PDB file of C-alpha atoms in Angstrom:
ATOM      1  CA  MET A   1     -18.239  53.063  33.582  1.00 45.00           C
ATOM      2  CA  LYS A   2     -18.350  51.844  37.083  1.00 46.00           C
ATOM      3  CA  LYS A   3     -21.818  51.764  38.959  1.00 46.00           C
ATOM      4  CA  ILE A   4     -21.927  53.611  41.925  1.00 44.00           C
ATOM      5  CA  ILE A   5     -23.807  51.952  44.925  1.00 51.00           C
ATOM      6  CA  ASN A   6     -25.221  53.046  48.002  1.00 56.00           C
ATOM      7  CA  TYR A   7     -24.915  56.313  48.004  1.00 57.00           C
ATOM      8  CA  LYS A   8     -27.491  59.446  47.472  1.00 62.00           C
ATOM      9  CA  ASN A   9     -27.246  62.807  46.106  1.00 62.00           C
ATOM     10  CA  LEU A  10     -24.310  62.063  44.002  1.00 63.00           C
ATOM     11  CA  ASN A  11     -22.587  64.967  42.665  1.00 65.00           C
ATOM     12  CA  ILE A  12     -20.002  65.163  40.217  1.00 67.00           C
ATOM     13  CA  LYS A  13     -18.164  68.341  38.740  1.00 68.00           C
ATOM     14  CA  VAL A  14     -15.590  68.730  36.671  1.00 66.00           C
ATOM     15  CA  ASN A  15     -13.498  71.790  36.512  1.00 68.00           C
ATOM     16  CA  ASN A  16     -15.956  73.198  38.624  1.00 70.00           C
ATOM     17  CA  ASN A  17     -18.852  72.300  36.132  1.00 70.00           C
ATOM     18  CA  PRO A  18     -21.770  70.120  37.377  1.00 69.00           C
ATOM     19  CA  ILE A  19     -22.077  66.910  34.902  1.00 64.00           C
ATOM     20  CA  GLU A  20     -24.532  63.793  34.918  1.00 65.00           C
ATOM     21  CA  LEU A  21     -22.860  60.533  35.170  1.00 61.00           C
ATOM     22  CA  THR A  22     -23.738  59.740  31.304  1.00 59.00           C
ATOM     23  CA  THR A  23     -21.847  62.654  30.032  1.00 57.00           C
ATOM     24  CA  THR A  24     -18.722  61.612  28.181  1.00 62.00           C
ATOM     25  CA  ILE A  25     -15.484  63.656  28.290  1.00 63.00           C
ATOM     26  CA  LYS A  26     -12.767  63.987  26.012  1.00 67.00           C
ATOM     27  CA  VAL A  27      -9.602  64.737  28.046  1.00 66.00           C
ATOM     28  CA  ASP A  28      -6.783  66.169  26.466  1.00 67.00           C
ATOM     29  CA  ARG A  29      -5.471  68.027  29.323  1.00 70.00           C
ATOM     30  CA  ASN A  30      -5.157  67.598  33.110  1.00 72.00           C
ATOM     31  CA  ILE A  31      -8.706  67.940  34.686  1.00 68.00           C
ATOM     32  CA  LEU A  32      -9.804  68.274  38.057  1.00 67.00           C
ATOM     33  CA  ILE A  33     -13.198  66.030  38.995  1.00 65.00           C
ATOM     34  CA  TYR A  34     -14.952  66.478  42.448  1.00 66.00           C
ATOM     35  CA  LEU A  35     -17.021  63.972  43.750  1.00 66.00           C
ATOM     36  CA  SER A  36     -19.192  64.388  46.449  1.00 66.00           C
ATOM     37  CA  CYS A  37     -22.155  62.265  47.861  1.00 69.00           C
ATOM     38  CA  GLU A  38     -24.350  61.081  50.935  1.00 76.00           C
ATOM     39  CA  PRO A  39     -24.077  57.461  52.061  1.00 81.00           C
ATOM     40  CA  LYS A  40     -27.651  55.680  52.040  1.00 89.00           C
ATOM     41  CA  GLN A  41     -29.652  55.181  55.293  1.00 92.00           C
ATOM     42  CA  TYR A  42     -31.295  51.983  55.541  1.00 95.00           C
ATOM     43  CA  THR A  43     -34.411  51.136  57.958  1.00 97.00           C
ATOM     44  CA  VAL A  44     -33.615  48.002  60.674  1.00 98.00           C
ATOM     45  CA  SER A  45     -36.355  46.681  62.704  1.00 97.00           C
ATOM     46  CA  PHE A  46     -37.004  44.091  65.199  1.00 96.00           C
ATOM     47  CA  ASP A  47     -39.291  41.343  65.023  1.00 95.00           C
ATOM     48  CA  LEU A  48     -40.227  40.267  68.564  1.00 91.00           C
ATOM     49  CA  ASP A  49     -42.695  37.372  67.366  1.00 91.00           C
ATOM     50  CA  GLY A  50     -45.475  39.387  68.774  1.00 87.00           C
ATOM     51  CA  LYS A  51     -44.026  39.444  72.792  1.00 84.00           C
ATOM     52  CA  GLY A  52     -42.602  42.443  74.714  1.00 77.00           C
ATOM     53  CA  VAL A  53     -43.312  46.208  73.647  1.00 79.00           C
ATOM     54  CA  GLU A  54     -42.497  47.056  70.266  1.00 84.00           C
ATOM     55  CA  ILE A  55     -39.141  48.563  69.657  1.00 89.00           C
ATOM     56  CA  PRO A  56     -38.756  51.547  67.526  1.00 92.00           C
ATOM     57  CA  THR A  57     -37.123  50.955  63.889  1.00 96.00           C
ATOM     58  CA  GLN A  58     -33.234  52.349  63.871  1.00 97.00           C
ATOM     59  CA  THR A  59     -31.929  54.393  60.798  1.00 97.00           C
ATOM     60  CA  ILE A  60     -28.543  53.449  59.977  1.00 96.00           C
ATOM     61  CA  THR A  61     -25.910  54.795  57.689  1.00 93.00           C
ATOM     62  CA  TYR A  62     -24.535  51.946  55.156  1.00 91.00           C
ATOM     63  CA  LEU A  63     -21.672  50.002  56.701  1.00 91.00           C
ATOM     64  CA  HIS A  64     -22.450  50.852  60.117  1.00 94.00           C
ATOM     65  CA  THR A  65     -23.391  49.010  63.309  1.00 97.00           C
ATOM     66  CA  VAL A  66     -26.941  48.457  64.855  1.00 97.00           C
ATOM     67  CA  THR A  67     -27.225  49.636  68.569  1.00 95.00           C
ATOM     68  CA  LYS A  68     -28.538  46.759  70.584  1.00 93.00           C
ATOM     69  CA  PRO A  69     -32.132  47.166  71.819  1.00 88.00           C
ATOM     70  CA  LEU A  70     -32.602  47.838  75.522  1.00 79.00           C
ATOM     71  CA  SER A  71     -34.425  45.152  77.495  1.00 71.00           C
ATOM     72  CA  GLN A  72     -36.791  47.389  78.837  1.00 59.00           C
ATOM     73  CA  TYR A  73     -38.753  46.869  75.159  1.00 57.00           C
ATOM     74  CA  TRP A  74     -38.759  43.253  75.207  1.00 56.00           C
ATOM     75  CA  GLN A  75     -38.677  41.572  78.411  1.00 59.00           C
ATOM     76  CA  PRO A  76     -41.932  40.086  79.140  1.00 55.00           C
ATOM     77  CA  THR A  77     -42.277  37.945  82.691  1.00 61.00           C
ATOM     78  CA  HIS A  78     -42.032  34.898  81.819  1.00 74.00           C
ATOM     79  CA  GLU A  79     -39.417  34.673  78.787  1.00 79.00           C
ATOM     80  CA  VAL A  80     -36.461  36.072  77.705  1.00 79.00           C
ATOM     81  CA  ILE A  81     -34.172  36.774  74.537  1.00 85.00           C
ATOM     82  CA  ILE A  82     -31.266  34.202  73.960  1.00 88.00           C
ATOM     83  CA  GLY A  83     -30.175  35.784  70.754  1.00 92.00           C
ATOM     84  CA  TRP A  84     -30.960  38.070  67.349  1.00 95.00           C
ATOM     85  CA  TYR A  85     -30.724  36.603  63.982  1.00 97.00           C
ATOM     86  CA  LEU A  86     -30.743  37.657  60.631  1.00 96.00           C
ATOM     87  CA  ASP A  87     -33.402  35.258  60.070  1.00 96.00           C
ATOM     88  CA  LYS A  88     -36.921  33.494  61.518  1.00 95.00           C
ATOM     89  CA  ALA A  89     -34.932  30.227  61.577  1.00 96.00           C
ATOM     90  CA  TYR A  90     -32.414  31.612  63.894  1.00 97.00           C
ATOM     91  CA  THR A  91     -29.397  30.392  62.041  1.00 97.00           C
ATOM     92  CA  THR A  92     -27.509  33.595  61.512  1.00 96.00           C
ATOM     93  CA  GLU A  93     -26.932  35.313  64.582  1.00 97.00           C
ATOM     94  CA  TRP A  94     -26.726  38.933  64.705  1.00 97.00           C
ATOM     95  CA  ASP A  95     -23.609  40.639  65.975  1.00 97.00           C
ATOM     96  CA  PHE A  96     -24.645  44.245  67.122  1.00 96.00           C
ATOM     97  CA  GLU A  97     -20.530  45.040  67.842  1.00 96.00           C
ATOM     98  CA  HIS A  98     -19.082  43.614  64.271  1.00 96.00           C
ATOM     99  CA  THR A  99     -22.084  43.196  61.550  1.00 96.00           C
ATOM    100  CA  LYS A 100     -22.634  46.088  59.292  1.00 95.00           C
ATOM    101  CA  VAL A 101     -25.860  47.179  57.574  1.00 96.00           C
ATOM    102  CA  LEU A 102     -26.184  46.629  54.056  1.00 93.00           C
ATOM    103  CA  GLU A 103     -29.779  47.207  53.492  1.00 93.00           C
ATOM    104  CA  ASP A 104     -32.891  47.518  55.136  1.00 96.00           C
ATOM    105  CA  THR A 105     -33.098  44.759  57.888  1.00 97.00           C
ATOM    106  CA  THR A 106     -35.199  42.913  60.169  1.00 98.00           C
ATOM    107  CA  ILE A 107     -33.661  41.332  63.230  1.00 97.00           C
ATOM    108  CA  TYR A 108     -35.129  38.445  64.568  1.00 97.00           C
ATOM    109  CA  ALA A 109     -35.584  37.704  68.650  1.00 93.00           C
ATOM    110  CA  LYS A 110     -34.930  34.337  69.606  1.00 92.00           C
ATOM    111  CA  TRP A 111     -37.193  33.347  73.105  1.00 89.00           C
ATOM    112  CA  SER A 112     -36.607  31.178  75.822  1.00 85.00           C
ATOM    113  CA  ILE A 113     -38.659  30.040  78.849  1.00 81.00           C
ATOM    114  CA  GLN A 114     -37.125  32.104  81.962  1.00 71.00           C
ATOM    115  CA  ARG A 115     -36.250  29.555  84.510  1.00 66.00           C
ATOM    116  CA  ASN A 116     -35.204  30.878  88.085  1.00 59.00           C
ATOM    117  CA  PRO A 117     -34.384  27.929  90.361  1.00 48.00           C
ATOM    118  CA  SER A 118     -34.372  30.691  93.435  1.00 53.00           C
ATOM    119  CA  ILE A 119     -38.305  31.124  93.116  1.00 52.00           C
ATOM    120  CA  LEU A 120     -40.190  27.785  93.475  1.00 47.00           C
ATOM    121  CA  THR A 121     -43.974  28.151  93.352  1.00 51.00           C
ATOM    122  CA  ILE A 122     -45.836  25.525  95.840  1.00 55.00           C
ATOM    123  CA  VAL A 123     -49.930  25.406  95.520  1.00 57.00           C
ATOM    124  CA  ILE A 124     -51.498  23.980  98.476  1.00 58.00           C
ATOM    125  CA  PRO A 125     -55.029  22.993  97.574  1.00 59.00           C
ATOM    126  CA  ASP A 126     -57.689  24.250 100.169  1.00 58.00           C
ATOM    127  CA  ASP A 127     -58.771  21.130 101.088  1.00 57.00           C
ATOM    128  CA  ALA A 128     -55.230  20.080 102.170  1.00 57.00           C
ATOM    129  CA  VAL A 129     -54.695  18.376 105.652  1.00 58.00           C
ATOM    130  CA  LYS A 130     -51.980  19.303 108.147  1.00 59.00           C
ATOM    131  CA  ASN A 131     -50.041  16.283 110.076  1.00 60.00           C
ATOM    132  CA  ALA A 132     -49.329  15.769 113.306  1.00 58.00           C
ATOM    133  CA  GLU A 133     -46.160  17.539 113.340  1.00 64.00           C
ATOM    134  CA  GLY A 134     -48.384  20.575 111.529  1.00 61.00           C
ATOM    135  CA  LYS A 135     -46.537  20.105 107.926  1.00 61.00           C
ATOM    136  CA  TYR A 136     -48.792  19.410 104.969  1.00 53.00           C
ATOM    137  CA  ASP A 137     -48.523  15.419 103.793  1.00 56.00           C
TER     138      ASP A 137
END
């Protein structure tokens, strides 16, 4: 007998009579078999490595894709997420458009320091002295 996986609430009927998966049926004529079930649901969580705001978990149906979290959850002021990964070593990137959920999953955020070349902060010490042109040396 072939094992059926990733489904819950499996119901089988032969000639409209419910049967158990372990039931042996002798077939000596045409019979009608009904099979109904629901795909399993899995929990997908997001690991932000202690940064940002906790992202709510998602309940995803087997072989469906995950919705990418909104940036409002994970954007601290000095770092940005540069990718989402299936492992903490950041070797397998998660593709929100194409990767299908097969089991309970944690997706890991990879962070990078945010660099904005248009913003420059200059700190002038209190004891700095202006030159004759009114500029700091």
